[in-house]
Coordinates of C-alpha atoms in Angstrom, one line a residue:
X1 CA -140.5 -93.2 -41.7
X2 CA -140.6 -89.7 -42.6
X3 CA -144.5 -89.5 -43.1
X4 CA -144.3 -90.7 -39.3
X5 CA -142.1 -87.6 -38.3
X6 CA -144.1 -85.6 -40.1
X7 CA -147.2 -86.9 -38.2
X8 CA -145.1 -87.2 -34.8
X9 CA -144.3 -83.5 -36.0
X10 CA -148.2 -82.6 -36.5
X11 CA -149.1 -84.0 -32.5
X12 CA -145.9 -81.8 -30.8
X13 CA -146.3 -78.8 -32.5
X14 CA -143.9 -76.3 -34.7
X15 CA -140.4 -76.9 -32.0
X16 CA -138.9 -73.9 -34.2
X17 CA -139.8 -70.5 -34.1
X18 CA -138.4 -69.7 -37.4
X19 CA -141.1 -71.8 -38.9
X20 CA -144.0 -69.8 -38.4
X21 CA -141.8 -66.7 -40.0
X22 CA -141.6 -69.5 -43.2
X23 CA -145.5 -69.9 -43.3
X24 CA -146.4 -66.2 -43.2
X25 CA -143.8 -66.1 -46.1
X26 CA -146.0 -68.3 -48.0
X27 CA -149.0 -66.8 -46.8
X28 CA -147.3 -63.5 -48.0
X29 CA -146.5 -64.9 -51.6
X30 CA -150.4 -66.2 -51.4
X31 CA -150.8 -62.0 -51.1
X32 CA -151.7 -61.8 -47.1
X33 CA -148.6 -59.7 -45.9
X34 CA -148.5 -60.3 -42.2
X35 CA -145.5 -59.3 -40.7
X36 CA -143.7 -60.4 -43.5
X37 CA -142.1 -57.6 -45.7
X38 CA -138.5 -57.9 -43.6
X39 CA -138.5 -61.4 -43.4
X40 CA -139.6 -63.0 -47.3
X41 CA -136.0 -63.1 -48.3
X42 CA -135.8 -66.1 -46.1
X43 CA -135.8 -69.1 -48.3
X44 CA -138.2 -68.4 -51.1
X45 CA -138.2 -71.5 -53.1
X46 CA -139.8 -73.9 -49.6
X47 CA -141.9 -70.8 -48.8
X48 CA -143.0 -70.6 -52.1
X49 CA -143.6 -74.1 -53.0
X50 CA -145.4 -74.6 -49.7
X51 CA -147.9 -71.3 -50.6
X52 CA -149.1 -73.5 -53.6
X53 CA -150.9 -75.5 -50.9
X54 CA -152.2 -72.8 -49.9
X55 CA -153.5 -71.3 -53.0
X56 CA -155.1 -74.7 -53.1
X57 CA -157.1 -74.0 -49.6
X58 CA -154.8 -75.9 -47.7
X59 CA -154.0 -73.4 -45.0
X60 CA -151.6 -75.5 -41.9
X61 CA -148.9 -76.0 -40.5
X62 CA -149.2 -79.1 -41.9
X63 CA -147.9 -78.1 -45.6
X64 CA -144.7 -77.0 -44.4
X65 CA -144.3 -80.2 -43.1
X66 CA -145.3 -81.9 -46.6
X67 CA -142.8 -79.6 -48.8
X68 CA -139.8 -80.1 -46.2
X69 CA -141.2 -84.2 -45.7
X70 CA -140.5 -83.8 -49.6
X71 CA -137.6 -82.9 -50.0
X72 CA -136.1 -85.2 -47.5
X73 CA -137.2 -87.8 -49.7
X74 CA -135.3 -86.5 -52.3
X75 CA -132.2 -86.0 -50.2
X76 CA -132.2 -89.5 -50.2
X77 CA -133.0 -90.7 -52.8
X78 CA -129.8 -88.5 -54.0
X79 CA -127.7 -89.5 -51.2
X80 CA -128.1 -93.2 -52.3
X81 CA -127.2 -92.9 -55.8
X82 CA -124.1 -90.5 -54.5
X83 CA -123.0 -93.4 -52.8
X84 CA -123.4 -95.3 -55.7
X85 CA -120.2 -93.5 -57.1
X86 CA -117.7 -95.2 -54.9
X87 CA -119.8 -98.3 -53.3
X88 CA -121.6 -100.7 -53.9
X89 CA -125.3 -101.1 -53.8
X90 CA -125.4 -102.6 -50.0
X91 CA -123.3 -99.9 -49.1
X92 CA -124.4 -97.5 -51.0
X93 CA -127.8 -98.5 -48.8
X94 CA -126.2 -98.8 -45.7
X95 CA -124.9 -94.9 -46.3
X96 CA -127.8 -93.4 -47.0
X97 CA -129.8 -95.4 -44.0
X98 CA -127.0 -93.7 -41.6
X99 CA -127.6 -90.6 -43.2
X100 CA -131.7 -90.6 -42.6
X101 CA -131.4 -92.6 -39.0
X102 CA -128.9 -90.3 -37.5
X103 CA -130.6 -89.0 -34.2
X104 CA -129.9 -85.1 -35.5
X105 CA -130.9 -86.0 -39.0
X106 CA -134.5 -87.7 -37.5
X107 CA -134.9 -84.7 -35.0
X108 CA -135.3 -82.2 -37.5
X109 CA -137.1 -84.5 -40.1
X110 CA -140.4 -83.1 -41.7
X111 CA -140.7 -80.4 -39.5
X112 CA -140.9 -77.3 -41.6
X113 CA -136.9 -76.9 -40.5
X114 CA -134.8 -75.9 -43.7
X115 CA -131.3 -78.3 -43.3
X116 CA -132.9 -81.0 -44.0
X117 CA -134.4 -79.7 -47.3
X118 CA -131.0 -77.7 -48.0
X119 CA -128.7 -80.8 -47.8
X120 CA -130.9 -82.8 -50.1
X121 CA -129.8 -80.0 -52.6
X122 CA -126.3 -80.4 -51.2
X123 CA -126.1 -83.8 -52.4
X124 CA -127.6 -83.3 -55.2
X125 CA -125.3 -81.0 -55.9
X126 CA -122.5 -82.9 -55.4
X127 CA -123.6 -85.7 -57.7
X128 CA -124.2 -83.2 -60.7
X129 CA -120.9 -82.0 -60.1
X130 CA -119.3 -85.4 -60.1
X131 CA -121.4 -86.4 -63.5
X132 CA -119.9 -82.8 -65.2
X133 CA -116.8 -82.8 -64.4
X134 CA -115.8 -86.7 -64.9
X135 CA -118.7 -88.2 -67.0
X136 CA -120.1 -85.6 -68.9
X137 CA -120.1 -81.5 -69.4
X138 CA -123.7 -81.3 -70.2
X139 CA -124.8 -81.5 -66.8
X140 CA -123.1 -77.9 -66.1
X141 CA -126.5 -76.8 -66.9
X142 CA -128.3 -78.5 -64.6
X143 CA -126.1 -78.1 -61.8
X144 CA -126.0 -74.3 -61.7
X145 CA -129.4 -73.4 -61.9
X146 CA -130.0 -76.5 -59.2
X147 CA -127.1 -74.6 -56.5
X148 CA -129.0 -71.3 -57.6
X149 CA -132.1 -72.8 -56.1
X150 CA -130.3 -74.5 -52.8
X151 CA -128.9 -71.0 -52.2
X152 CA -132.1 -69.6 -52.2
X153 CA -133.0 -72.6 -49.9
X154 CA -131.2 -71.6 -47.3
X155 CA -128.2 -69.5 -47.9
X156 CA -125.5 -71.3 -45.9
X157 CA -125.7 -73.9 -48.9
X158 CA -123.0 -71.4 -50.0
X159 CA -120.6 -72.5 -47.6
X160 CA -119.9 -75.7 -49.9
X161 CA -119.3 -74.7 -52.9
X162 CA -115.4 -73.9 -52.1
X163 CA -115.2 -77.7 -52.0
X164 CA -117.2 -78.3 -55.4
X165 CA -114.4 -75.4 -56.8
X166 CA -112.2 -77.4 -55.5
X167 CA -112.8 -81.2 -56.8
X168 CA -113.0 -79.3 -60.1
X169 CA -109.7 -77.8 -59.9
X170 CA -108.5 -81.6 -58.7
X171 CA -109.6 -83.2 -61.7
X172 CA -109.1 -80.5 -64.7
X173 CA -106.6 -77.9 -62.9
X174 CA -107.1 -73.8 -63.3
X175 CA -107.6 -73.8 -67.1
X176 CA -111.5 -74.7 -68.3
X177 CA -111.6 -76.7 -71.4
X178 CA -113.6 -75.2 -74.5
X179 CA -116.3 -78.9 -73.9
X180 CA -117.0 -77.7 -70.9
X181 CA -117.4 -74.1 -71.1
X182 CA -119.9 -74.3 -73.2
X183 CA -122.0 -75.7 -71.1
X184 CA -120.3 -73.4 -68.1
X185 CA -122.1 -70.7 -70.0
X186 CA -125.4 -72.0 -71.0
X187 CA -125.9 -73.1 -67.1
X188 CA -124.2 -69.6 -65.7
X189 CA -126.3 -67.8 -68.0
X190 CA -130.1 -69.9 -67.1
X191 CA -128.8 -69.3 -63.4
X192 CA -128.1 -65.7 -63.0
X193 CA -131.7 -65.6 -65.0
X194 CA -133.1 -67.8 -62.1
X195 CA -131.6 -65.4 -59.8
X196 CA -132.5 -62.0 -61.0
X197 CA -136.0 -63.3 -61.2
X198 CA -135.7 -64.4 -57.5
X199 CA -134.4 -61.5 -55.9
X200 CA -136.6 -59.2 -58.3
X201 CA -139.6 -61.1 -56.6
X202 CA -138.0 -60.3 -53.2
X203 CA -137.0 -56.4 -53.4
X204 CA -140.4 -55.5 -54.8
X205 CA -141.8 -58.4 -52.2
X206 CA -139.3 -57.1 -49.5
X207 CA -139.6 -53.4 -50.7
X208 CA -135.7 -52.3 -51.1
X209 CA -134.8 -55.1 -48.2
X210 CA -132.3 -58.2 -48.9
X211 CA -131.0 -58.9 -45.6
X212 CA -129.3 -61.8 -47.1
X213 CA -126.9 -59.4 -48.5
X214 CA -126.1 -58.4 -45.8
X215 CA -125.8 -61.0 -44.0
X216 CA -123.8 -62.8 -46.4
X217 CA -121.3 -59.9 -46.2
X218 CA -121.0 -60.4 -42.2
X219 CA -119.9 -63.6 -42.1
X220 CA -116.6 -63.3 -45.4
X221 CA -115.6 -60.2 -42.9
X222 CA -116.0 -62.0 -39.9
X223 CA -118.8 -60.4 -38.5
X224 CA -120.1 -62.2 -35.2
X225 CA -123.1 -63.2 -34.0
X226 CA -125.1 -60.7 -31.8
X227 CA -124.6 -62.0 -27.8
X228 CA -128.4 -61.8 -27.4
X229 CA -129.3 -64.3 -29.4
X230 CA -130.5 -67.2 -27.3
X231 CA -128.1 -69.8 -29.4
X232 CA -125.2 -67.3 -28.2
X233 CA -122.3 -69.8 -28.1
X234 CA -118.2 -69.1 -28.2
X235 CA -117.7 -73.1 -27.5
X236 CA -115.8 -73.5 -30.2
X237 CA -115.6 -77.0 -30.0
X238 CA -119.8 -77.7 -29.9
X239 CA -119.4 -78.9 -33.0
X240 CA -117.3 -81.4 -32.2
X241 CA -118.2 -82.8 -28.6
X242 CA -121.2 -83.0 -28.9
X243 CA -120.9 -85.3 -32.4
X244 CA -121.3 -88.5 -30.6
X245 CA -125.0 -87.8 -29.6
X246 CA -125.9 -86.1 -33.0
X247 CA -125.7 -90.2 -34.4
X248 CA -127.1 -91.5 -31.8
X249 CA -128.3 -90.7 -28.6
X250 CA -131.2 -91.6 -25.5
X251 CA -132.0 -89.0 -24.5
X252 CA -134.1 -85.7 -25.8
X253 CA -135.8 -82.5 -24.3
X254 CA -136.8 -79.4 -25.8
X255 CA -135.5 -76.6 -24.7
X256 CA -135.5 -73.8 -26.6
X257 CA -133.5 -75.9 -29.7
X258 CA -133.7 -80.5 -29.1
X259 CA -130.8 -80.9 -26.8
X260 CA -129.8 -84.1 -27.9
X261 CA -127.7 -85.6 -24.9
X262 CA -126.8 -89.4 -23.8
X263 CA -125.0 -91.2 -26.7
X264 CA -125.9 -94.5 -27.5
X265 CA -123.7 -97.6 -28.0
X266 CA -124.4 -97.0 -31.8
X267 CA -122.3 -93.9 -31.9
X268 CA -119.4 -95.8 -29.8
X269 CA -119.6 -98.3 -33.1
X270 CA -119.7 -95.6 -35.7
X271 CA -116.5 -94.5 -34.2
X272 CA -114.8 -97.7 -33.8
X273 CA -115.3 -98.7 -36.6
X274 CA -114.2 -95.1 -38.0
X275 CA -110.9 -95.7 -36.4
X276 CA -110.3 -99.4 -37.4
X277 CA -111.0 -98.4 -40.6
X278 CA -108.7 -95.6 -40.4
X279 CA -106.1 -97.5 -38.9
X280 CA -106.2 -100.3 -41.7
X281 CA -106.1 -97.9 -44.4
X282 CA -103.0 -96.4 -42.8
X283 CA -101.1 -100.1 -42.4
X284 CA -101.9 -100.4 -46.4
X285 CA -101.2 -96.6 -47.5
X286 CA -98.2 -95.9 -45.4
X287 CA -97.9 -92.0 -46.3
X288 CA -94.5 -90.5 -45.6
X289 CA -93.7 -86.6 -44.8
X290 CA -92.1 -85.5 -47.2
X291 CA -90.7 -81.7 -48.4
X292 CA -93.8 -81.7 -50.5
X293 CA -95.8 -81.1 -47.7
X294 CA -94.1 -78.6 -45.6
X295 CA -96.0 -76.0 -47.5
X296 CA -99.5 -77.4 -46.7
X297 CA -97.9 -78.5 -42.9
X298 CA -97.6 -74.4 -42.6
X299 CA -100.5 -73.4 -44.1
X300 CA -102.7 -75.4 -41.8
X301 CA -100.4 -75.0 -38.4
X302 CA -101.7 -70.9 -39.6
X303 CA -104.9 -71.5 -39.8
X304 CA -104.8 -73.1 -36.6
X305 CA -103.2 -70.4 -34.9
X306 CA -105.3 -67.9 -36.7
X307 CA -108.8 -69.8 -36.2
X308 CA -111.0 -67.8 -34.3
X309 CA -108.9 -64.8 -34.5
X310 CA -109.6 -63.8 -37.7
X311 CA -111.7 -64.1 -40.6
X312 CA -113.6 -68.0 -40.6
X313 CA -113.0 -67.2 -44.5
X314 CA -109.5 -66.5 -44.0
X315 CA -109.0 -70.3 -42.1
X316 CA -110.5 -72.1 -44.7
X317 CA -108.9 -70.8 -47.7
X318 CA -105.6 -72.2 -45.6
X319 CA -107.1 -74.9 -45.8
X320 CA -108.2 -75.9 -48.8
X321 CA -105.2 -74.4 -50.5
X322 CA -103.0 -76.9 -48.1
X323 CA -105.5 -79.4 -49.2
X324 CA -105.0 -78.8 -52.8
X325 CA -101.3 -79.1 -52.6
X326 CA -101.9 -82.7 -50.3
X327 CA -104.0 -84.2 -52.8
X328 CA -103.4 -83.0 -56.4
X329 CA -101.0 -85.7 -57.1
X330 CA -103.1 -88.4 -55.1
X331 CA -105.2 -90.7 -55.9
X332 CA -108.0 -90.3 -53.4
X333 CA -108.9 -87.0 -54.9
X334 CA -112.7 -88.2 -53.9
X335 CA -111.7 -88.3 -50.1
X336 CA -110.0 -85.1 -49.2
X337 CA -112.9 -82.9 -51.7
X338 CA -114.9 -85.0 -49.4
X339 CA -112.5 -83.7 -46.4
X340 CA -113.6 -80.2 -48.3
X341 CA -116.9 -80.6 -47.9
X342 CA -116.8 -81.2 -43.6
X343 CA -114.1 -78.0 -43.6
X344 CA -116.0 -75.6 -45.7
X345 CA -119.0 -76.1 -42.8
X346 CA -117.5 -77.1 -39.5
X347 CA -114.8 -74.3 -40.1
X348 CA -117.4 -71.6 -40.2
X349 CA -120.0 -72.8 -37.7
X350 CA -117.4 -73.5 -35.3
X351 CA -116.0 -69.7 -35.7
X352 CA -119.8 -68.3 -35.6
X353 CA -121.0 -67.3 -32.2
X354 CA -124.7 -68.5 -33.0
X355 CA -124.5 -72.2 -32.9
X356 CA -127.9 -74.8 -33.1
X357 CA -127.1 -77.7 -33.5
X358 CA -129.1 -78.7 -36.5
X359 CA -126.4 -76.3 -38.9
X360 CA -124.0 -78.6 -39.0
X361 CA -126.7 -81.7 -41.0
X362 CA -124.6 -80.8 -44.2
X363 CA -121.3 -82.7 -43.1
X364 CA -123.0 -85.8 -42.5
X365 CA -122.8 -86.6 -45.9
X366 CA -119.3 -86.4 -46.3
X367 CA -118.4 -88.0 -42.9
X368 CA -120.6 -91.4 -43.9
X369 CA -118.1 -90.9 -46.8
X370 CA -115.7 -91.9 -44.6
X371 CA -117.7 -94.7 -42.8
X372 CA -118.1 -96.7 -45.1
X373 CA -114.2 -96.3 -46.7
X374 CA -113.7 -97.4 -43.3
X375 CA -116.2 -100.5 -43.7
X376 CA -114.5 -101.1 -46.8
X377 CA -110.6 -101.1 -45.2
X378 CA -112.0 -103.3 -42.4
X379 CA -113.3 -106.1 -45.5
X380 CA -110.4 -106.1 -46.6
X381 CA -108.3 -107.3 -44.1
X382 CA -110.4 -108.9 -41.9
X383 CA -111.8 -112.1 -42.8
X384 CA -116.0 -112.5 -42.4
X385 CA -118.9 -111.9 -45.5
X386 CA -118.6 -108.2 -46.4
X387 CA -122.9 -108.0 -45.8
X388 CA -122.4 -108.6 -42.3
X389 CA -121.9 -105.1 -41.4
X390 CA -123.3 -103.0 -43.3
X391 CA -126.7 -104.9 -42.9
X392 CA -126.3 -104.9 -38.8
X393 CA -126.1 -101.0 -39.3
X394 CA -129.0 -101.1 -41.3
X395 CA -131.3 -103.4 -39.2
X396 CA -130.1 -101.0 -36.0
X397 CA -130.4 -97.5 -37.7
X398 CA -133.5 -98.4 -39.1
X399 CA -134.6 -99.4 -35.8
X400 CA -133.7 -96.2 -34.6
X401 CA -135.2 -94.2 -37.2
X402 CA -138.6 -95.8 -35.5
X403 CA -138.0 -96.1 -32.2
X404 CA -136.3 -92.0 -31.7
X405 CA -139.8 -90.3 -31.3
X406 CA -139.6 -92.1 -27.7
X407 CA -136.5 -89.9 -26.8
X408 CA -138.2 -87.3 -26.5
X409 CA -139.7 -86.0 -23.3
X410 CA -143.1 -85.3 -23.3
X411 CA -143.7 -81.6 -24.0
X412 CA -147.2 -79.8 -24.8
X413 CA -145.1 -76.4 -24.8
X414 CA -145.5 -76.2 -28.6
X415 CA -149.5 -76.8 -28.6
X416 CA -150.3 -74.7 -26.4
X417 CA -149.5 -71.4 -28.4
X418 CA -152.3 -72.8 -30.7
X419 CA -154.5 -73.6 -28.3
X420 CA -154.7 -70.9 -26.6
X421 CA -155.4 -68.9 -30.1
X422 CA -158.0 -71.2 -31.1
X423 CA -159.5 -70.4 -26.7
X424 CA -158.9 -66.9 -27.7
X425 CA -160.8 -67.3 -31.1
X426 CA -163.9 -68.6 -29.7
X427 CA -164.0 -66.5 -26.3
X428 CA -164.2 -63.4 -28.4
X429 CA -165.3 -63.6 -32.2
X430 CA -164.1 -60.3 -32.4
X431 CA -160.9 -60.5 -32.1
X432 CA -159.9 -59.4 -35.1
X433 CA -160.9 -55.8 -34.2
X434 CA -159.2 -56.2 -30.9
X435 CA -155.1 -54.9 -30.6
X436 CA -153.7 -57.8 -28.8
X437 CA -150.2 -58.2 -27.1
X438 CA -148.1 -61.2 -27.2
X439 CA -144.7 -62.1 -25.4
X440 CA -143.3 -63.7 -28.8
X441 CA -144.6 -61.9 -32.3
X442 CA -144.0 -65.3 -34.4
X443 CA -145.9 -67.9 -33.7
X444 CA -149.6 -65.6 -32.3
X445 CA -149.1 -63.6 -35.7
X446 CA -149.4 -66.8 -37.5
X447 CA -152.1 -68.0 -35.7
X448 CA -154.4 -64.6 -35.1
X449 CA -153.2 -62.6 -37.5
X450 CA -152.1 -58.5 -37.8
X451 CA -153.7 -57.2 -35.6
X452 CA -150.1 -58.3 -33.0
X453 CA -147.8 -56.1 -30.9
X454 CA -145.2 -57.8 -29.3
X455 CA -144.6 -56.7 -25.3
X456 CA -142.4 -58.4 -23.4
X457 CA -143.4 -60.7 -20.0
X458 CA -141.3 -59.5 -17.8
X459 CA -142.4 -56.0 -18.1
X460 CA -145.5 -55.6 -16.5
X461 CA -145.3 -52.0 -16.4
X462 CA -145.3 -51.9 -19.6
X463 CA -147.9 -54.1 -20.5
X464 CA -150.4 -52.4 -17.4
X465 CA -150.0 -49.3 -19.3
X466 CA -150.5 -50.6 -22.6
X467 CA -154.0 -50.0 -24.9
X468 CA -153.8 -54.1 -26.1
X469 CA -157.2 -55.8 -25.0
X470 CA -155.9 -59.2 -24.6
X471 CA -152.0 -59.9 -23.1
X472 CA -150.7 -63.6 -24.1
X473 CA -147.6 -64.1 -21.8
X474 CA -145.8 -67.4 -21.2
X475 CA -145.5 -67.1 -17.4
X476 CA -147.2 -66.4 -14.9
X477 CA -147.8 -62.1 -13.9
X478 CA -148.9 -61.6 -10.4
X479 CA -148.6 -57.7 -10.5
X480 CA -150.9 -56.6 -13.1
X481 CA -153.8 -54.0 -12.3
X482 CA -155.8 -53.2 -15.5
X483 CA -155.4 -56.7 -16.9
X484 CA -157.5 -60.3 -15.6
X485 CA -155.7 -63.7 -15.9
X486 CA -159.0 -65.6 -18.0
X487 CA -156.9 -69.0 -18.9
X488 CA -153.9 -70.5 -18.5
X489 CA -152.7 -73.5 -20.7
X490 CA -149.4 -75.3 -20.1
X491 CA -147.3 -71.9 -19.5
X492 CA -149.4 -69.7 -21.5
X493 CA -151.3 -67.3 -19.8
X494 CA -154.5 -65.1 -21.5
X495 CA -155.4 -61.7 -19.5
X496 CA -157.9 -59.7 -20.5
X497 CA -158.1 -55.7 -20.0
X498 CA -160.7 -55.0 -16.9
X499 CA -163.5 -52.2 -18.2

């Protein structure tokens, strides 16, 4: 399936302009710097691995599709192993199929973006955390370096760190056992050395710049994203309200970012399973409100009141303290850990004003944990073969996995940039020595090189007064006096300076 989506994305083209940044960064690792100095901090792990393909002569967008596709496979394997810690083989396979075929995951599968690779690493980090805490402390020596790799794959991996720390406290309290400490110390040493090496490379290549540090500090103090960003969105319910579409939808359209619409019956079936299973679980456990729950309830109330008014970090802290107080004496600590995983991500992402649907992918593994728990609860109360629900879900979601590409509205807008660049290269073999103006510097830096100048298409006066030989626009320009249109491909127009 991963191969199928790599091929699909190769035909569609690069739909997320961030991927061009990663490709240019990968090129920088081979020694060619094209506008990458300021952006080299972005995903050094994915970019470096892609650069290895470049070093072997495979300098193509397909390289990063393959690298991120391999990470997806790695994540799927980890997903099965993680669920095997809690469920039997059939349910674990069901959970893995659900994770790998949810609509949102398919939308961003093997297309060069970082969210699927980062979530795959998060899954393995969770698996190693469980093994290190419950079974073999030697795994701390692998866990901490793996977290460093995850962090430098996508910096938002750090959002889930509080949930992993809560899991440790659930099992061991606030003291570190001597047997744990020696392995944790070794893991920290390895992690620090890895971090130092990666940071040194990034600082050298970035000429002392490391923008990720500023972004992380802005997130901690609660600073919002710029309202000029195309993804600026103050709707705190965005991710929750769109969750049905993220599970299964029947219509997908490229509108800046892929927009998923029209949830299918599969999505509502998943919600039905969760609601019915939760009802059975509540019936079995009959939770009661006791005096010890007053403080957690008050903290949650404060978290709700202060949400979006102060910092998402404070809200997350209040919620995690509440989960600790409620779950520390519970037999369902693993469930509270999964809740912490979800809340650690969704609170920050809902608070943050830049919202892109793919950002929420890291909550899917713990969410599926609750779906599988719900199926188990149903099996305890409904006398049916325990494989019926899992097998039906596996079959239907595998069909969705291969049929999902047909939900996309056909588009050539992302191949148009490549096609226009190829036309210009053929039209003017001396293009590398000519100044070229473009409406978007990211894709054309990759396709045409470093002679690129960014000029917005709506400022026709600036284009007319510029000294560029060619200008590539994403809209038709009717008021130019010094340039003549020589080519149109889809909604991309090429203008040449008049002699």
